[in-house]
mmCIF file of C-alpha atoms in Angstrom:
data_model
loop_
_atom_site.group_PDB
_atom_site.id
_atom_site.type_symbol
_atom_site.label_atom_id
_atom_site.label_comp_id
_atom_site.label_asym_id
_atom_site.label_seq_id
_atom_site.Cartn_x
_atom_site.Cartn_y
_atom_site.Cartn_z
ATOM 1 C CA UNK A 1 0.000 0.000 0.000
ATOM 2 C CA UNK A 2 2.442 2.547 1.205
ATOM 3 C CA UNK A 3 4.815 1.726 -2.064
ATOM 4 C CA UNK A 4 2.376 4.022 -4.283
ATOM 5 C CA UNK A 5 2.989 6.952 -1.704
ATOM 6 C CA UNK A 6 7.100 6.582 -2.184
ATOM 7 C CA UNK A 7 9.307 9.026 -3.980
ATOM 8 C CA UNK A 8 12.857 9.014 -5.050
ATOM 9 C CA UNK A 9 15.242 10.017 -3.251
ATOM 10 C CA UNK A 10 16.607 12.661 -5.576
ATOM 11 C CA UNK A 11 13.153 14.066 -5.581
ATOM 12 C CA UNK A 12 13.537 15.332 -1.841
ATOM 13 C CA UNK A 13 16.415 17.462 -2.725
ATOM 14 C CA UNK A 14 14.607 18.825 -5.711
ATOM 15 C CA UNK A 15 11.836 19.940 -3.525
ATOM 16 C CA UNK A 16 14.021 20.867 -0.662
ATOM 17 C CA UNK A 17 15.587 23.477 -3.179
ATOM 18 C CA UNK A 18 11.885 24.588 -4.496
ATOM 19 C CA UNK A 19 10.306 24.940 -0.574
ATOM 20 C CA UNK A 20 13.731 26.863 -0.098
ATOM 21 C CA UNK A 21 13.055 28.840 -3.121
ATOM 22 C CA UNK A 22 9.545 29.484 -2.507
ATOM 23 C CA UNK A 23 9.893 30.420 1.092
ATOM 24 C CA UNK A 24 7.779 27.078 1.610
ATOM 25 C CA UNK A 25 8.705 25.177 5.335
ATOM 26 C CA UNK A 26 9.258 21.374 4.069
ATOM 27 C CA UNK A 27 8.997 18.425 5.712
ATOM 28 C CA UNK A 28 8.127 15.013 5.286
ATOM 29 C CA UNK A 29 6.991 11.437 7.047
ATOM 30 C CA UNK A 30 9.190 9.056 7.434
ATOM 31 C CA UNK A 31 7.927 5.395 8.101
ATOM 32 C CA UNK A 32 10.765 3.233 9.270
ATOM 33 C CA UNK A 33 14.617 4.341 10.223
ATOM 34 C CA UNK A 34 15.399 3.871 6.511
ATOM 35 C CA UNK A 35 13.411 7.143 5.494
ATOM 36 C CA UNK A 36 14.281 8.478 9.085
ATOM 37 C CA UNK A 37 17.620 8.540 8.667
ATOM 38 C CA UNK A 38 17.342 10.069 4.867
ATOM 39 C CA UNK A 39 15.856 12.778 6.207
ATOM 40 C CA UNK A 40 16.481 13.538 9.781
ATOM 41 C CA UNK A 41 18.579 16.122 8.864
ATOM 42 C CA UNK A 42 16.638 17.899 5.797
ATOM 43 C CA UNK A 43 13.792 18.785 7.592
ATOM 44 C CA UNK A 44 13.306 21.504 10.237
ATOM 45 C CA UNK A 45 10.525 19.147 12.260
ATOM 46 C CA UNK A 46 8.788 15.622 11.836
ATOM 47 C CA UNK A 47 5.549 14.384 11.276
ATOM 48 C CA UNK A 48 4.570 10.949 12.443
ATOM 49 C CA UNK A 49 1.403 9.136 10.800
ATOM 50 C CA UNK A 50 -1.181 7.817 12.200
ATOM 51 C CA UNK A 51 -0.245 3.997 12.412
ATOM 52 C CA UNK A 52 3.166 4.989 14.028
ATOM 53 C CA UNK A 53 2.174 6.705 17.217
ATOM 54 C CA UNK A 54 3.430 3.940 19.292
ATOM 55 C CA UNK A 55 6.149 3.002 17.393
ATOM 56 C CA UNK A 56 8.831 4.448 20.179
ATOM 57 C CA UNK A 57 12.040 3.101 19.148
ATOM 58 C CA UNK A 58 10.965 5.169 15.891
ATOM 59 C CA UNK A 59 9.926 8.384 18.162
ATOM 60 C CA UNK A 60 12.923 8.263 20.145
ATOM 61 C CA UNK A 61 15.337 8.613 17.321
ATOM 62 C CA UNK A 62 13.079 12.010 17.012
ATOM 63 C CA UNK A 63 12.927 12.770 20.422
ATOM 64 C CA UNK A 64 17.075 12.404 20.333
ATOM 65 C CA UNK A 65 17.418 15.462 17.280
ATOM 66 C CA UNK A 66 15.304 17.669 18.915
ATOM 67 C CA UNK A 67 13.372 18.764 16.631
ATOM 68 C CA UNK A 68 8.971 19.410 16.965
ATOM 69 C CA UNK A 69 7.164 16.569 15.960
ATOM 70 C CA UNK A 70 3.664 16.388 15.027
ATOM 71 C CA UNK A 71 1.396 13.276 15.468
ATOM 72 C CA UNK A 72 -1.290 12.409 13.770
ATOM 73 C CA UNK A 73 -3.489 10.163 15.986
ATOM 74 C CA UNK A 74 -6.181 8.775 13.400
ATOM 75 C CA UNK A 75 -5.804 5.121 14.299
ATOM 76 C CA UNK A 76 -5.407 5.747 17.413
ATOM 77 C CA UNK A 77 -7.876 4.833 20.891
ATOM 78 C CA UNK A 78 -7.617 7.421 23.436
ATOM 79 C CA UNK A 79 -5.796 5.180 25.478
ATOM 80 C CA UNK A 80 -2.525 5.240 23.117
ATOM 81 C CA UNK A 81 -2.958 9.000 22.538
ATOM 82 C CA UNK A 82 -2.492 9.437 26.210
ATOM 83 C CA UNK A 83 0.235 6.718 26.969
ATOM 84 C CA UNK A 84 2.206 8.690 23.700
ATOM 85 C CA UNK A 85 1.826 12.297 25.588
ATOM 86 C CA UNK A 86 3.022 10.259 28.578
ATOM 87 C CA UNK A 87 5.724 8.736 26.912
ATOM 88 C CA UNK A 88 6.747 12.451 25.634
ATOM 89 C CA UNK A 89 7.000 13.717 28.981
ATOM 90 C CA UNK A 90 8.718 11.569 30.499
ATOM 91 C CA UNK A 91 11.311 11.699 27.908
ATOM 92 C CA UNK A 92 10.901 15.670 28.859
ATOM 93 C CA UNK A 93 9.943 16.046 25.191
ATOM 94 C CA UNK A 94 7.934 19.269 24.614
ATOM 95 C CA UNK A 95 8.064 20.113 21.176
ATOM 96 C CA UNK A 96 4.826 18.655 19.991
ATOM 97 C CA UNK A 97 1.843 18.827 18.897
ATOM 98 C CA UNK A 98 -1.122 16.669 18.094
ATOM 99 C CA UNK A 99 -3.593 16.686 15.516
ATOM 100 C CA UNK A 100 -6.960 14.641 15.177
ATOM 101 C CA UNK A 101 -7.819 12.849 12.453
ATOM 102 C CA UNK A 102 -9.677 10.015 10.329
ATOM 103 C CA UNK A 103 -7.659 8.002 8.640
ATOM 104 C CA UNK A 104 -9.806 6.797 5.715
ATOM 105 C CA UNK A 105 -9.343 8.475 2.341
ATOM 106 C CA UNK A 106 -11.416 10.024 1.382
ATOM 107 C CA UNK A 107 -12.902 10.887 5.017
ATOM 108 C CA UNK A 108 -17.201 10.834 4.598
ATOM 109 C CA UNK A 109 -17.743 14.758 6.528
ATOM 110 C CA UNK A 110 -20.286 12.471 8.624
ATOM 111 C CA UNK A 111 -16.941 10.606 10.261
ATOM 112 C CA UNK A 112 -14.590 13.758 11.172
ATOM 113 C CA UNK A 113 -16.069 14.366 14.255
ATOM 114 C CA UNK A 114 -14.478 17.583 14.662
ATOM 115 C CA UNK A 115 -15.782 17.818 18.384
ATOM 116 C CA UNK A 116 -13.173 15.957 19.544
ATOM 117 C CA UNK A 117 -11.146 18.505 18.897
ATOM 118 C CA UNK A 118 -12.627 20.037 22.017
ATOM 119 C CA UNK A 119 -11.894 17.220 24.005
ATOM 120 C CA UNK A 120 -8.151 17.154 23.273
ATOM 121 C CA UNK A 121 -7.891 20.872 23.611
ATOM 122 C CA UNK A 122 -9.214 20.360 27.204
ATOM 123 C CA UNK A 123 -7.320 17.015 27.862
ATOM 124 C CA UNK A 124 -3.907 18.702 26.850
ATOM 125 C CA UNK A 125 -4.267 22.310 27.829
ATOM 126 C CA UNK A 126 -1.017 23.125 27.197
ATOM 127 C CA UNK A 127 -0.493 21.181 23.360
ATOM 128 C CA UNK A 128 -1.096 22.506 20.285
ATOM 129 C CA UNK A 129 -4.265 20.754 18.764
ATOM 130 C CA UNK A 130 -4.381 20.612 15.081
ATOM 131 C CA UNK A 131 -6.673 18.475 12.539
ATOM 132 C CA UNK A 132 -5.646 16.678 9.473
ATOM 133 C CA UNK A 133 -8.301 16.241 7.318
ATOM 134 C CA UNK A 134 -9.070 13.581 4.236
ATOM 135 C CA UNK A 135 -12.309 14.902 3.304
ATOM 136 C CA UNK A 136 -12.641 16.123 -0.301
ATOM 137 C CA UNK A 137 -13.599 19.859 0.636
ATOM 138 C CA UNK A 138 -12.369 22.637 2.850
ATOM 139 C CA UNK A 139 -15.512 22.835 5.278
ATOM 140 C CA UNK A 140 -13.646 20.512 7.639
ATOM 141 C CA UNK A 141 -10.460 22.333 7.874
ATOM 142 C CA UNK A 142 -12.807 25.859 8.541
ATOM 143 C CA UNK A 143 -14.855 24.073 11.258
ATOM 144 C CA UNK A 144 -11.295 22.613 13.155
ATOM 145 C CA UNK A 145 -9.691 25.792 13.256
ATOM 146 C CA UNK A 146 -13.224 27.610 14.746
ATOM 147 C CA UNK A 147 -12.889 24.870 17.188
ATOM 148 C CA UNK A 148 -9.309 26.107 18.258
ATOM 149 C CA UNK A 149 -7.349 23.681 15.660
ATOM 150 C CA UNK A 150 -3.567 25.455 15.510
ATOM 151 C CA UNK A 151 -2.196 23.266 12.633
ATOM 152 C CA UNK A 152 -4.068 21.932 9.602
ATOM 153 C CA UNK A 153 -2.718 19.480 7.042
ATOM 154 C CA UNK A 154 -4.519 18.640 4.033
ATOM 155 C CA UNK A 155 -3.502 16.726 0.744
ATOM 156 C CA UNK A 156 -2.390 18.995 -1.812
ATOM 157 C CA UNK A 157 -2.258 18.536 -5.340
ATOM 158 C CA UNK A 158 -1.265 20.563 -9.305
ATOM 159 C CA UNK A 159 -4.726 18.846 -10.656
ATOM 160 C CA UNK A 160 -6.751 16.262 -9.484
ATOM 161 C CA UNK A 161 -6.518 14.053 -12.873
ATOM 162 C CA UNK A 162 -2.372 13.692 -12.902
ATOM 163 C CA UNK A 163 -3.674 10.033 -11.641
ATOM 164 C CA UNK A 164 -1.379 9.976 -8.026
ATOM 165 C CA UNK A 165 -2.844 7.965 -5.649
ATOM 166 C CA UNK A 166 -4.580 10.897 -3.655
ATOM 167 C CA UNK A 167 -5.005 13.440 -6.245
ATOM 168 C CA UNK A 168 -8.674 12.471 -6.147
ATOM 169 C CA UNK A 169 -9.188 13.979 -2.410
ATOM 170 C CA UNK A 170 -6.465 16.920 -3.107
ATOM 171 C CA UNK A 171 -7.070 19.916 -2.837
ATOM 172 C CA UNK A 172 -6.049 22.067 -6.139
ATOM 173 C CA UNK A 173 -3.964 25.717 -6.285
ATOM 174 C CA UNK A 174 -7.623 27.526 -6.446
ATOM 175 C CA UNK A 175 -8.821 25.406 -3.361
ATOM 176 C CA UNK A 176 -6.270 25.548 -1.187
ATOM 177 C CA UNK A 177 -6.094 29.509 -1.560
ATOM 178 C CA UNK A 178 -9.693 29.644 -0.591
ATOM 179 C CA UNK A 179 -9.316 27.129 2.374
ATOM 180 C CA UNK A 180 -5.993 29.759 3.521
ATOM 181 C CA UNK A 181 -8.238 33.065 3.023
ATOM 182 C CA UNK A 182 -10.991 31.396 5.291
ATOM 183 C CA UNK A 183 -8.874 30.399 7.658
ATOM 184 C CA UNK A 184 -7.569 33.847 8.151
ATOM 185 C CA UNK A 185 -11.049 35.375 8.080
ATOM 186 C CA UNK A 186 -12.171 32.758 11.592
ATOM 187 C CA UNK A 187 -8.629 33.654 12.750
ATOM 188 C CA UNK A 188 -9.538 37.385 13.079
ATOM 189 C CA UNK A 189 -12.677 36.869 13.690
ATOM 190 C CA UNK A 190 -12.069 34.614 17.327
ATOM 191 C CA UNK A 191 -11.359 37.282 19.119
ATOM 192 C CA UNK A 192 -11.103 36.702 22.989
ATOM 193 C CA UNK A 193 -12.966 35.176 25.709
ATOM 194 C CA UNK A 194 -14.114 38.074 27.006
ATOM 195 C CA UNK A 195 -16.774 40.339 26.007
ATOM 196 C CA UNK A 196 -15.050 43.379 24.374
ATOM 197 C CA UNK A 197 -16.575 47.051 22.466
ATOM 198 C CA UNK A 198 -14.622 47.714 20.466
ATOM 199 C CA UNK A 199 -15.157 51.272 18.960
ATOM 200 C CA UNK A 200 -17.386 50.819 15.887
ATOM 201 C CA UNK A 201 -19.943 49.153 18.467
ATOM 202 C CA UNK A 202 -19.418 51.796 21.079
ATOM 203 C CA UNK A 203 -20.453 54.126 18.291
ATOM 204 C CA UNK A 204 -23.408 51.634 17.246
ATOM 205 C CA UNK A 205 -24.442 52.031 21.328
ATOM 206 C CA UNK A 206 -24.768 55.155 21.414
ATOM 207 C CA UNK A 207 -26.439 55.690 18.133
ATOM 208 C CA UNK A 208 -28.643 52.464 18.870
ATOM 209 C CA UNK A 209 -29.948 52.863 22.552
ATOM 210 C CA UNK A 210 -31.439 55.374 24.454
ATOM 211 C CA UNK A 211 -31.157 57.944 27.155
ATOM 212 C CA UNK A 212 -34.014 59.615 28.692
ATOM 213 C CA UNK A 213 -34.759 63.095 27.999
ATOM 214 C CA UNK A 214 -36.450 65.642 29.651
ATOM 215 C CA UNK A 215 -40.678 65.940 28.372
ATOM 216 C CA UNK A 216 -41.114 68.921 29.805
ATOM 217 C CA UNK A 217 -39.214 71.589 31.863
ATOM 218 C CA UNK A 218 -38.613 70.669 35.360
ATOM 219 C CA UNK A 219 -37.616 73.078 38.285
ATOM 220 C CA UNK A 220 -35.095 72.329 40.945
ATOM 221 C CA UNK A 221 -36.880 70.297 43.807
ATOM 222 C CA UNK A 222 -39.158 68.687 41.435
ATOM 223 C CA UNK A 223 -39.789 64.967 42.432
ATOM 224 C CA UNK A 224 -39.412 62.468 39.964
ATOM 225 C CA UNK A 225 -42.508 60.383 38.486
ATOM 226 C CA UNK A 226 -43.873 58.390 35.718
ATOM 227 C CA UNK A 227 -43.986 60.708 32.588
ATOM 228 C CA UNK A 228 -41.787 63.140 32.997
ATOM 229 C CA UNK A 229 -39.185 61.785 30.490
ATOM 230 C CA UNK A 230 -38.988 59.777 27.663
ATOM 231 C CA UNK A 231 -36.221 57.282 26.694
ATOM 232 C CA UNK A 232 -34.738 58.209 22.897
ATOM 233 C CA UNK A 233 -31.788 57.588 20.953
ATOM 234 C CA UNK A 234 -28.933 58.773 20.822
ATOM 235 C CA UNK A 235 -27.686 57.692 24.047
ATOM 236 C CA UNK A 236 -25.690 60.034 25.590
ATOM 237 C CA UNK A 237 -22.351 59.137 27.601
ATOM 238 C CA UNK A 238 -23.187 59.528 31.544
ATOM 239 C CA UNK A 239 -26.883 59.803 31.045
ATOM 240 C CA UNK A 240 -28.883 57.780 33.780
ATOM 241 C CA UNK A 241 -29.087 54.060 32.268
ATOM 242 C CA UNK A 242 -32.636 53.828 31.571
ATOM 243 C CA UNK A 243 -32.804 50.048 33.103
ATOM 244 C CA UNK A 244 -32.502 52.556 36.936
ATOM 245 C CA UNK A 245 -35.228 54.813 36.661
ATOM 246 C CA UNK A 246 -37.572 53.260 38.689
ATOM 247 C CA UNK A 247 -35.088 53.380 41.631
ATOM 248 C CA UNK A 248 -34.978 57.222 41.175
ATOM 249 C CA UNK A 249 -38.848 57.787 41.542
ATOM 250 C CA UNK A 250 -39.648 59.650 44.400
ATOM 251 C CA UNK A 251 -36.469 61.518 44.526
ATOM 252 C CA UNK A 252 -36.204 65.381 44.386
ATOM 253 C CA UNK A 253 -34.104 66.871 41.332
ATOM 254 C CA UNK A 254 -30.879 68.752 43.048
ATOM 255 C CA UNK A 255 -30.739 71.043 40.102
ATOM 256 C CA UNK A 256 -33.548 72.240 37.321
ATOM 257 C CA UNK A 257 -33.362 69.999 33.869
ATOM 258 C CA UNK A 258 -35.055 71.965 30.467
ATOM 259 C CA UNK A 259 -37.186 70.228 27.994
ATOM 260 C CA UNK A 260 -34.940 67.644 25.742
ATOM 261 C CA UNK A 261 -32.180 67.687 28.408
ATOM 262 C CA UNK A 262 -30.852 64.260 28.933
ATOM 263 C CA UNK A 263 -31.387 63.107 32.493
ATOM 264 C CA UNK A 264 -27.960 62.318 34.616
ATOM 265 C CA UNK A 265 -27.205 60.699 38.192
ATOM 266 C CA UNK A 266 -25.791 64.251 38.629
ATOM 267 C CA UNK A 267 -29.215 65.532 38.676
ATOM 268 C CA UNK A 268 -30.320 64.144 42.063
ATOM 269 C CA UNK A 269 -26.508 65.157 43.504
#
């Protein structure tokens, strides 16, 4: 199976140069110490498939160059994703990261069960989650990175008909672009955990709510009732929030307000 994946040798170089070239970070699987060994010192981090996440006299070599590795965990029960981060650690490895995944090819969308994503993210607070994803779109990769996915690997290819093995599930130039441009856009548009105006909505509050204004002229000493003002936009910075009126009823203005004067806690200093 893995034979129609292979590449020559002298193709590595060639592409080493062109990633080089390009500005394009390469790197590349290797499944054995054979390809580990051809490589370990061409690439600038590992990646370690699926099947091979508890193949340790494979991740140790790794672990000894000290270089990131990323595992892909698609074959993988819980149980051997844990033992591997365990493994990791007690090595005092840190330079990893992990990304979920369903290793079938193509992946049906119905099978990605991005929510595990979650999961991970909360069982390893401190690892970078990524997803690599085998389904034939790009809604997968959008949804994993909303989800708080750091790293996303998908198949890549010129055209989809140059008959490699998984040109079919690829993604082309055109596809890939738009995959990278929405990933950018739910990058920005994250934000933080915590509820923040930022100016255009401060200037959407105060043109949107309401302050209350003044119905009437009202003289110094006047006690405030029902009817006296009226709650209209703009809201004005300071003005009483119009959610505490009610509180205020019964209470004698300190100082005279004048029809369509905005009504203030200063009023009843």
């Amino acid at each position: 199976f893995y034979k129609k994946f292979e590449l020559p040798v002298k193709f590595y170089k060639e592409i080493l140069k062109h990633c080089k070239k390009r500005k394009i970070l390469f790197l590349t699987t290797p499944f054995g110490f054979k390809s580990f060994n051809m490589i370990k010192d061409m690439v600038p981090l590992y990646k370690v498939a699926s099947p091979e996440i508890n193949y340790y006299e494979l991740i140790d070599r790794m672990i000894k160059k000290n270089k990131p590795i990323i595992f892909s965990t698609g074959c993988s029960h819980e149980k051997e994703i844990v033992q591997l981060v365990q493994h990791l650690r007690k090595s005092k490895f840190k330079k990893f990261a992990l990304l979920h995944c369903g290793s079938n090819y193509p992946l049906a969308p119905e099978n990605a069960n991005l929510s595990y994503i979650l999961r991970l993210k909360k069982m390893f607070k401190n690892i970078p989650i990524g997803y690599s994803d085998h389904t034939t779109g790009i809604s997968a990769s959008i949804a994993a990175v909303s989800l708080g996915a750091k790293i996303i690997e998908k198949h890549f290819t010129i055209s989809k008909k140059d008959k490699n093995p998984d040109s079919f599930f690829s993604l082309e130039p055109n596809e890939l672009k738009e995959m990278i441009l929405h990933i950018r856009e739910i990058e920005e548009s994250l934000g933080y955990p915590n509820k923040v105006l930022n100016k255009s909505i401060i200037s959407a509050r105060r043109t949107g709510m309401r302050s209350y204004y003044a119905i009437n002229n009202h003289p110094k000493g006047s006690t405030l009732k029902d009817n006296m003002f009226i709650a209209l936009r703009p809201y004005i910075k300071n003005s009483l929030p119009i959610d505490k009126i009610k509180k205020f009823y019964g209470k004698e203005l300190t100082k005279k307000i004048n029809i369509n004067q905005v009504l203030t806690v200063k009023h009843f200093k």
